C-alpha cells in the first residue's frame, strides 16, 4: 500500500471519504491483495442495505 488511508480515500471536499476506496484500502492492508472497484462497490451497497434494514 503506497498511500495512507487519508490520502487514498479522501473525497475532493477534504472532509469526507469514499466508502468504496476505504473498503479497498482496508482489504489490501489486511490481506495484501487488491480489491477491484466492482467488489468494493458491492460491499458498500450491501452495507448500505443492512443499515437501511436496521432502521426499519
PDB file of C-alpha atoms in Angstrom:
ATOM      1  CA  UNK A   1       0.000   0.000   0.000  1.00  0.00           C
ATOM      2  CA  UNK A   2       1.673   3.162  -1.139  1.00  0.00           C
ATOM      3  CA  UNK A   3      -0.754   5.764   0.234  1.00  0.00           C
ATOM      4  CA  UNK A   4      -2.155   6.113   3.704  1.00  0.00           C
ATOM      5  CA  UNK A   5      -5.924   5.807   4.137  1.00  0.00           C
ATOM      6  CA  UNK A   6      -6.414   9.558   4.348  1.00  0.00           C
ATOM      7  CA  UNK A   7      -4.661  10.219   1.042  1.00  0.00           C
ATOM      8  CA  UNK A   8      -6.164   7.211  -0.756  1.00  0.00           C
ATOM      9  CA  UNK A   9      -9.833   7.553   0.192  1.00  0.00           C
ATOM     10  CA  UNK A  10     -10.393  11.257   0.855  1.00  0.00           C
ATOM     11  CA  UNK A  11     -13.045  12.933  -1.269  1.00  0.00           C
ATOM     12  CA  UNK A  12     -12.234  16.205  -3.070  1.00  0.00           C
ATOM     13  CA  UNK A  13     -14.014  18.169  -0.316  1.00  0.00           C
ATOM     14  CA  UNK A  14     -11.234  17.123   2.074  1.00  0.00           C
ATOM     15  CA  UNK A  15     -13.801  16.385   4.784  1.00  0.00           C
ATOM     16  CA  UNK A  16     -15.315  13.021   3.818  1.00  0.00           C
ATOM     17  CA  UNK A  17     -14.160   9.670   2.493  1.00  0.00           C
ATOM     18  CA  UNK A  18     -15.193   7.427  -0.392  1.00  0.00           C
ATOM     19  CA  UNK A  19     -16.554   4.240   1.203  1.00  0.00           C
ATOM     20  CA  UNK A  20     -15.537   2.153  -1.806  1.00  0.00           C
ATOM     21  CA  UNK A  21     -11.930   3.301  -1.532  1.00  0.00           C
ATOM     22  CA  UNK A  22     -11.922   2.771   2.236  1.00  0.00           C
ATOM     23  CA  UNK A  23     -13.016  -0.840   1.663  1.00  0.00           C
ATOM     24  CA  UNK A  24     -10.289  -1.335  -0.950  1.00  0.00           C
ATOM     25  CA  UNK A  25      -7.597   0.152   1.269  1.00  0.00           C
ATOM     26  CA  UNK A  26      -8.600  -1.911   4.308  1.00  0.00           C
ATOM     27  CA  UNK A  27      -8.857  -5.131   2.297  1.00  0.00           C
ATOM     28  CA  UNK A  28      -5.385  -4.663   0.856  1.00  0.00           C
ATOM     29  CA  UNK A  29      -3.938  -3.632   4.231  1.00  0.00           C
ATOM     30  CA  UNK A  30      -5.291  -6.795   5.855  1.00  0.00           C
ATOM     31  CA  UNK A  31      -4.825  -9.360   3.072  1.00  0.00           C
ATOM     32  CA  UNK A  32      -2.049  -7.899   0.953  1.00  0.00           C
ATOM     33  CA  UNK A  33      -4.272  -8.411  -2.100  1.00  0.00           C
ATOM     34  CA  UNK A  34      -6.018  -5.746  -4.168  1.00  0.00           C
ATOM     35  CA  UNK A  35      -9.793  -5.446  -4.347  1.00  0.00           C
ATOM     36  CA  UNK A  36     -11.471  -4.390  -7.578  1.00  0.00           C
ATOM     37  CA  UNK A  37     -13.706  -1.341  -7.794  1.00  0.00           C
ATOM     38  CA  UNK A  38     -16.670  -3.637  -8.506  1.00  0.00           C
ATOM     39  CA  UNK A  39     -16.029  -5.779  -5.425  1.00  0.00           C
ATOM     40  CA  UNK A  40     -15.698  -2.693  -3.230  1.00  0.00           C
ATOM     41  CA  UNK A  41     -18.837  -1.169  -4.723  1.00  0.00           C
ATOM     42  CA  UNK A  42     -20.751  -4.365  -3.913  1.00  0.00           C
ATOM     43  CA  UNK A  43     -19.526  -4.356  -0.298  1.00  0.00           C
ATOM     44  CA  UNK A  44     -20.621  -0.760   0.157  1.00  0.00           C
ATOM     45  CA  UNK A  45     -24.032  -1.452  -1.395  1.00  0.00           C
ATOM     46  CA  UNK A  46     -24.540  -4.426   0.928  1.00  0.00           C
ATOM     47  CA  UNK A  47     -23.525  -2.369   3.967  1.00  0.00           C
ATOM     48  CA  UNK A  48     -25.933   0.407   2.997  1.00  0.00           C
ATOM     49  CA  UNK A  49     -28.736  -2.128   2.615  1.00  0.00           C
ATOM     50  CA  UNK A  50     -28.021  -3.672   6.040  1.00  0.00           C
ATOM     51  CA  UNK A  51     -28.039  -0.197   7.599  1.00  0.00           C
ATOM     52  CA  UNK A  52     -31.354   0.633   5.924  1.00  0.00           C
ATOM     53  CA  UNK A  53     -32.834  -2.671   7.127  1.00  0.00           C
ATOM     54  CA  UNK A  54     -31.798  -1.917  10.727  1.00  0.00           C
ATOM     55  CA  UNK A  55     -33.533   1.466  10.603  1.00  0.00           C
ATOM     56  CA  UNK A  56     -36.875  -0.140   9.739  1.00  0.00           C
TER      57      UNK A  56
END
